[in-house]
Amino acid sequence: MKRRRGRQKRLRGKFYNRPTSQVAKGLLGKFLVRQIGKKKLVGKIVETEAYVGFKDKASHASRGKTERNKVMFGGTGKAYVYFTYGMHWLLNVVTERKGFPAAVLIRALEPKREQFGNLDIKKLRGLGSGPARLTKWMGIDGDFNGEDLVRSKRLWIEDRGEKIKTSQIMAARRVGVEYAGAWKDKKWRFYLKGNALVSKK
DNA sequence: TGAATGATCACG
DNA sequence: GTGATCATTCAT
């Protein structure tokens, strides 16, 4: 039996070094891969949010560089992982040029069918639907802060040839940023239309 | 709707 | 040092 191969392409720096909303939309339909020893956890990205620049009041970077957010100011394609609410880890991918703080929050994954075809939708949501759920599922914590997704052997994003049409991409207000003044109404959350793993409608 | 739960940030 | 806040989730 021949193994089909060669269709999976890891995303490179060029993909991430673009305007953040474009990257956020571009990540929909790509696959987040977590390699743990010989095991792989794979989930399709179905929901993202863009956090852009110094002015975005919803962004951690709006009040300048700090110990926590410094990865956002560094190179593109790095993971920005932070702890919040005293119990949750959230995963972002850093975008745009060095020195300009911007990132895409990964909000929901659709666990790959081959691994989880026997689970009902409720259990799949428990794994991948929500930014803190997916990090818990994949075992992503502060140790991954600054991880280079272009080179890492344990975490990356790849293109598996799935094509997403513009008409499938929905834009909405971001979640949990009511404090952000006028910026709370920016439609910088993107998700795949009709997908059951999206965290909020 | 509210509790859980602790790092981070602004302030002084 | 201290107190308020928080890019969430789960149980009530």
mmCIF file of C-alpha atoms (C1' of nucleotides) in Angstrom:
data_model
loop_
_atom_site.group_PDB
_atom_site.id
_atom_site.type_symbol
_atom_site.label_atom_id
_atom_site.label_comp_id
_atom_site.label_asym_id
_atom_site.label_seq_id
_atom_site.Cartn_x
_atom_site.Cartn_y
_atom_site.Cartn_z
ATOM 1 C CA MET A 1 0.000 0.000 0.000
ATOM 2 C CA LYS A 2 1.476 3.280 -1.068
ATOM 3 C CA ARG A 3 1.363 6.139 1.315
ATOM 4 C CA ARG A 4 0.059 9.344 -0.216
ATOM 5 C CA ARG A 5 2.446 12.135 0.536
ATOM 6 C CA GLY A 6 3.736 15.484 -0.590
ATOM 7 C CA ARG A 7 0.434 17.351 -0.372
ATOM 8 C CA GLN A 8 1.174 18.917 2.982
ATOM 9 C CA LYS A 9 3.073 22.180 2.868
ATOM 10 C CA ARG A 10 4.164 23.934 6.006
ATOM 11 C CA LEU A 11 3.430 27.655 5.948
ATOM 12 C CA ARG A 12 6.593 29.732 5.648
ATOM 13 C CA GLY A 13 7.551 33.172 6.854
ATOM 14 C CA LYS A 14 6.222 34.840 3.722
ATOM 15 C CA PHE A 15 2.695 33.690 4.567
ATOM 16 C CA TYR A 16 2.752 35.392 7.963
ATOM 17 C CA ASN A 17 4.531 38.566 6.887
ATOM 18 C CA ARG A 18 1.417 40.206 5.419
ATOM 19 C CA PRO A 19 -1.400 42.446 6.692
ATOM 20 C CA THR A 20 -2.845 40.688 9.718
ATOM 21 C CA SER A 21 -6.464 40.502 8.567
ATOM 22 C CA GLN A 22 -5.275 38.798 5.388
ATOM 23 C CA VAL A 23 -3.316 36.266 7.408
ATOM 24 C CA ALA A 24 -6.318 35.735 9.705
ATOM 25 C CA LYS A 25 -8.507 34.944 6.703
ATOM 26 C CA GLY A 26 -5.773 32.949 5.015
ATOM 27 C CA LEU A 27 -5.392 30.664 8.029
ATOM 28 C CA LEU A 28 -8.983 29.447 7.695
ATOM 29 C CA GLY A 29 -8.877 25.963 6.187
ATOM 30 C CA LYS A 30 -5.215 25.490 7.087
ATOM 31 C CA PHE A 31 -4.219 22.833 9.640
ATOM 32 C CA LEU A 32 -2.589 23.313 13.001
ATOM 33 C CA VAL A 33 -0.293 20.380 13.739
ATOM 34 C CA ARG A 34 1.054 19.407 17.151
ATOM 35 C CA GLN A 35 3.680 16.678 17.107
ATOM 36 C CA ILE A 36 4.048 14.811 20.399
ATOM 37 C CA GLY A 37 6.654 12.088 20.048
ATOM 38 C CA LYS A 38 5.355 9.868 17.255
ATOM 39 C CA LYS A 39 1.809 11.133 17.625
ATOM 40 C CA LYS A 40 0.279 14.005 15.726
ATOM 41 C CA LEU A 41 -2.719 16.054 16.733
ATOM 42 C CA VAL A 42 -4.212 17.820 13.742
ATOM 43 C CA GLY A 43 -7.054 20.321 13.543
ATOM 44 C CA LYS A 44 -8.432 22.496 10.781
ATOM 45 C CA ILE A 45 -8.471 26.188 11.679
ATOM 46 C CA VAL A 46 -12.066 27.411 11.410
ATOM 47 C CA GLU A 47 -12.034 30.643 13.437
ATOM 48 C CA THR A 48 -9.446 33.398 13.953
ATOM 49 C CA GLU A 49 -9.142 36.978 15.187
ATOM 50 C CA ALA A 50 -6.756 39.759 14.150
ATOM 51 C CA TYR A 51 -5.044 42.044 16.684
ATOM 52 C CA VAL A 52 -3.275 44.825 14.861
ATOM 53 C CA GLY A 53 -0.695 47.404 15.821
ATOM 54 C CA PHE A 54 -0.233 49.931 18.611
ATOM 55 C CA LYS A 55 -3.594 51.650 18.242
ATOM 56 C CA ASP A 56 -5.857 48.609 18.537
ATOM 57 C CA LYS A 57 -7.214 49.029 22.071
ATOM 58 C CA ALA A 58 -8.212 45.374 22.184
ATOM 59 C CA SER A 59 -4.610 44.292 21.693
ATOM 60 C CA HIS A 60 -2.124 43.620 24.461
ATOM 61 C CA ALA A 61 0.303 45.751 22.474
ATOM 62 C CA SER A 62 -1.822 48.921 22.656
ATOM 63 C CA ARG A 63 0.063 50.107 25.731
ATOM 64 C CA GLY A 64 3.492 49.299 24.403
ATOM 65 C CA LYS A 65 5.989 46.503 24.727
ATOM 66 C CA THR A 66 6.028 44.536 27.983
ATOM 67 C CA GLU A 67 7.546 41.321 29.237
ATOM 68 C CA ARG A 68 4.340 39.463 28.387
ATOM 69 C CA ASN A 69 3.729 40.763 24.875
ATOM 70 C CA LYS A 70 7.289 41.165 23.580
ATOM 71 C CA VAL A 71 6.909 38.248 21.157
ATOM 72 C CA MET A 72 4.315 40.296 19.251
ATOM 73 C CA PHE A 73 7.046 42.813 18.457
ATOM 74 C CA GLY A 74 9.504 40.214 17.210
ATOM 75 C CA GLY A 75 9.760 38.191 14.061
ATOM 76 C CA THR A 76 6.825 36.942 12.025
ATOM 77 C CA GLY A 77 5.639 33.327 12.272
ATOM 78 C CA LYS A 78 6.291 32.984 15.999
ATOM 79 C CA ALA A 79 3.766 31.714 18.532
ATOM 80 C CA TYR A 80 2.554 34.242 21.099
ATOM 81 C CA VAL A 81 1.117 32.168 23.949
ATOM 82 C CA TYR A 82 -0.210 33.829 27.085
ATOM 83 C CA PHE A 83 -2.028 32.890 30.274
ATOM 84 C CA THR A 84 -5.318 34.514 31.199
ATOM 85 C CA TYR A 85 -8.222 34.323 33.653
ATOM 86 C CA GLY A 86 -5.946 32.469 36.019
ATOM 87 C CA MET A 87 -6.367 29.199 34.151
ATOM 88 C CA HIS A 88 -6.282 29.421 30.349
ATOM 89 C CA TRP A 89 -3.573 29.492 27.675
ATOM 90 C CA LEU A 90 -4.285 31.221 24.358
ATOM 91 C CA LEU A 91 -2.382 30.717 21.100
ATOM 92 C CA ASN A 92 -1.595 33.465 18.594
ATOM 93 C CA VAL A 93 0.582 33.634 15.506
ATOM 94 C CA VAL A 94 2.700 36.755 15.089
ATOM 95 C CA THR A 95 2.277 38.588 11.788
ATOM 96 C CA GLU A 96 3.703 41.508 9.804
ATOM 97 C CA ARG A 97 7.119 43.102 10.050
ATOM 98 C CA LYS A 98 9.469 43.059 13.002
ATOM 99 C CA GLY A 99 8.791 45.951 15.369
ATOM 100 C CA PHE A 100 5.112 46.203 14.439
ATOM 101 C CA PRO A 101 3.038 44.333 17.052
ATOM 102 C CA ALA A 102 0.351 42.180 15.457
ATOM 103 C CA ALA A 103 -0.952 38.651 15.758
ATOM 104 C CA VAL A 104 -3.767 36.277 14.904
ATOM 105 C CA LEU A 105 -5.577 34.492 17.721
ATOM 106 C CA ILE A 106 -6.542 30.912 16.866
ATOM 107 C CA ARG A 107 -10.082 30.591 18.242
ATOM 108 C CA ALA A 108 -11.326 27.233 16.985
ATOM 109 C CA LEU A 109 -10.171 24.002 15.379
ATOM 110 C CA GLU A 110 -12.051 21.171 13.740
ATOM 111 C CA PRO A 111 -10.284 17.997 14.933
ATOM 112 C CA LYS A 112 -9.251 15.842 11.979
ATOM 113 C CA ARG A 113 -11.842 13.242 11.013
ATOM 114 C CA GLU A 114 -9.473 10.281 10.755
ATOM 115 C CA GLN A 115 -8.671 10.630 14.431
ATOM 116 C CA PHE A 116 -12.026 11.649 15.806
ATOM 117 C CA GLY A 117 -14.675 10.423 13.395
ATOM 118 C CA ASN A 118 -16.298 8.386 16.137
ATOM 119 C CA LEU A 119 -16.790 11.280 18.521
ATOM 120 C CA ASP A 120 -20.055 13.206 18.563
ATOM 121 C CA ILE A 121 -20.153 16.908 17.874
ATOM 122 C CA LYS A 122 -20.415 17.815 21.524
ATOM 123 C CA LYS A 123 -17.142 16.080 22.321
ATOM 124 C CA LEU A 124 -15.441 17.600 19.296
ATOM 125 C CA ARG A 125 -16.466 21.042 20.532
ATOM 126 C CA GLY A 126 -14.924 20.237 23.878
ATOM 127 C CA LEU A 127 -11.613 19.644 22.114
ATOM 128 C CA GLY A 128 -11.395 22.391 19.547
ATOM 129 C CA SER A 129 -14.156 24.983 19.807
ATOM 130 C CA GLY A 130 -12.728 27.886 21.800
ATOM 131 C CA PRO A 131 -9.232 29.380 22.123
ATOM 132 C CA ALA A 132 -8.529 27.894 25.556
ATOM 133 C CA ARG A 133 -10.026 24.510 24.715
ATOM 134 C CA LEU A 134 -7.798 23.941 21.720
ATOM 135 C CA THR A 135 -4.616 24.745 23.642
ATOM 136 C CA LYS A 136 -5.667 22.354 26.375
ATOM 137 C CA TRP A 137 -6.368 19.638 23.819
ATOM 138 C CA MET A 138 -3.010 20.070 22.085
ATOM 139 C CA GLY A 139 -0.975 20.625 25.219
ATOM 140 C CA ILE A 140 0.104 24.146 24.301
ATOM 141 C CA ASP A 141 1.240 26.306 27.216
ATOM 142 C CA GLY A 142 3.748 28.997 28.106
ATOM 143 C CA ASP A 143 6.612 26.774 27.054
ATOM 144 C CA PHE A 144 5.525 27.461 23.451
ATOM 145 C CA ASN A 145 5.704 31.235 23.769
ATOM 146 C CA GLY A 146 8.116 32.401 21.065
ATOM 147 C CA GLU A 147 8.112 29.017 19.280
ATOM 148 C CA ASP A 148 9.038 29.453 15.622
ATOM 149 C CA LEU A 149 6.208 27.827 13.666
ATOM 150 C CA VAL A 150 8.295 27.890 10.493
ATOM 151 C CA ARG A 151 10.999 25.649 11.976
ATOM 152 C CA SER A 152 9.518 23.940 15.030
ATOM 153 C CA LYS A 153 9.392 20.158 15.247
ATOM 154 C CA ARG A 154 6.473 20.193 17.670
ATOM 155 C CA LEU A 155 4.079 22.887 16.408
ATOM 156 C CA TRP A 156 3.352 24.317 12.985
ATOM 157 C CA ILE A 157 0.634 25.153 10.470
ATOM 158 C CA GLU A 158 0.329 23.479 7.082
ATOM 159 C CA ASP A 159 -1.619 23.728 3.860
ATOM 160 C CA ARG A 160 -3.276 20.434 2.941
ATOM 161 C CA GLY A 161 -4.644 21.634 -0.359
ATOM 162 C CA GLU A 162 -8.052 22.599 0.957
ATOM 163 C CA LYS A 163 -9.451 25.536 -0.991
ATOM 164 C CA ILE A 164 -11.546 28.159 0.784
ATOM 165 C CA LYS A 165 -13.747 30.473 -1.254
ATOM 166 C CA THR A 166 -14.174 34.102 -0.262
ATOM 167 C CA SER A 167 -17.900 33.462 0.078
ATOM 168 C CA GLN A 168 -17.206 30.928 2.852
ATOM 169 C CA ILE A 169 -15.425 33.492 5.027
ATOM 170 C CA MET A 170 -17.558 35.405 7.504
ATOM 171 C CA ALA A 171 -16.417 38.529 9.378
ATOM 172 C CA ALA A 172 -17.738 39.535 12.809
ATOM 173 C CA ARG A 173 -16.867 41.502 15.912
ATOM 174 C CA ARG A 174 -14.176 40.028 18.130
ATOM 175 C CA VAL A 175 -15.121 38.207 21.323
ATOM 176 C CA GLY A 176 -14.394 39.412 24.859
ATOM 177 C CA VAL A 177 -13.084 42.875 23.991
ATOM 178 C CA GLU A 178 -15.888 45.084 25.294
ATOM 179 C CA TYR A 179 -13.278 47.238 27.038
ATOM 180 C CA ALA A 180 -11.710 48.338 23.750
ATOM 181 C CA GLY A 181 -13.779 51.460 22.997
ATOM 182 C CA ALA A 182 -14.369 52.025 19.299
ATOM 183 C CA TRP A 183 -12.074 49.111 18.505
ATOM 184 C CA LYS A 184 -14.505 46.581 19.922
ATOM 185 C CA ASP A 185 -16.679 46.964 16.837
ATOM 186 C CA LYS A 186 -13.974 46.150 14.298
ATOM 187 C CA LYS A 187 -15.014 43.078 12.359
ATOM 188 C CA TRP A 188 -11.691 41.344 12.790
ATOM 189 C CA ARG A 189 -13.006 37.913 13.715
ATOM 190 C CA PHE A 190 -13.169 35.515 10.795
ATOM 191 C CA TYR A 191 -14.728 32.085 10.569
ATOM 192 C CA LEU A 192 -15.886 29.467 8.093
ATOM 193 C CA LYS A 193 -19.560 29.863 7.310
ATOM 194 C CA GLY A 194 -21.727 27.129 8.738
ATOM 195 C CA ASN A 195 -18.889 25.260 10.453
ATOM 196 C CA ALA A 196 -20.075 23.483 13.603
ATOM 197 C CA LEU A 197 -16.807 23.990 15.467
ATOM 198 C CA VAL A 198 -16.900 27.800 15.377
ATOM 199 C CA SER A 199 -17.033 29.009 18.990
ATOM 200 C CA LYS A 200 -19.679 31.733 18.589
ATOM 201 C CA LYS A 201 -22.233 32.743 16.006
ATOM 202 C "C1'" DT B 1 -25.507 34.792 35.418
ATOM 203 C "C1'" DG B 2 -21.696 34.101 38.244
ATOM 204 C "C1'" DA B 3 -17.641 31.557 40.044
ATOM 205 C "C1'" DA B 4 -13.090 29.898 39.259
ATOM 206 C "C1'" DT B 5 -8.248 31.436 39.671
ATOM 207 C "C1'" DG B 6 -3.636 33.757 39.308
ATOM 208 C "C1'" DA B 7 -0.438 36.464 36.202
ATOM 209 C "C1'" DT B 8 -0.076 41.058 34.633
ATOM 210 C "C1'" DC B 9 -0.385 45.945 34.609
ATOM 211 C "C1'" DA B 10 -0.940 50.719 36.348
ATOM 212 C "C1'" DC B 11 -0.252 53.331 40.141
ATOM 213 C "C1'" DG B 12 2.297 55.294 43.706
ATOM 214 C "C1'" DG C 1 3.595 46.384 47.208
ATOM 215 C "C1'" DT C 2 -1.530 46.529 46.045
ATOM 216 C "C1'" DG C 3 -5.899 46.119 43.690
ATOM 217 C "C1'" DA C 4 -8.413 45.744 39.354
ATOM 218 C "C1'" DT C 5 -8.584 43.422 35.303
ATOM 219 C "C1'" DC C 6 -8.788 39.698 32.083
ATOM 220 C "C1'" DA C 7 -8.431 38.019 23.730
ATOM 221 C "C1'" DT C 8 -12.425 32.053 28.852
ATOM 222 C "C1'" DT C 9 -14.908 28.163 30.360
ATOM 223 C "C1'" DC C 10 -18.112 25.633 33.059
ATOM 224 C "C1'" DA C 11 -21.827 24.908 36.202
ATOM 225 C "C1'" DT C 12 -26.032 26.804 37.979
#
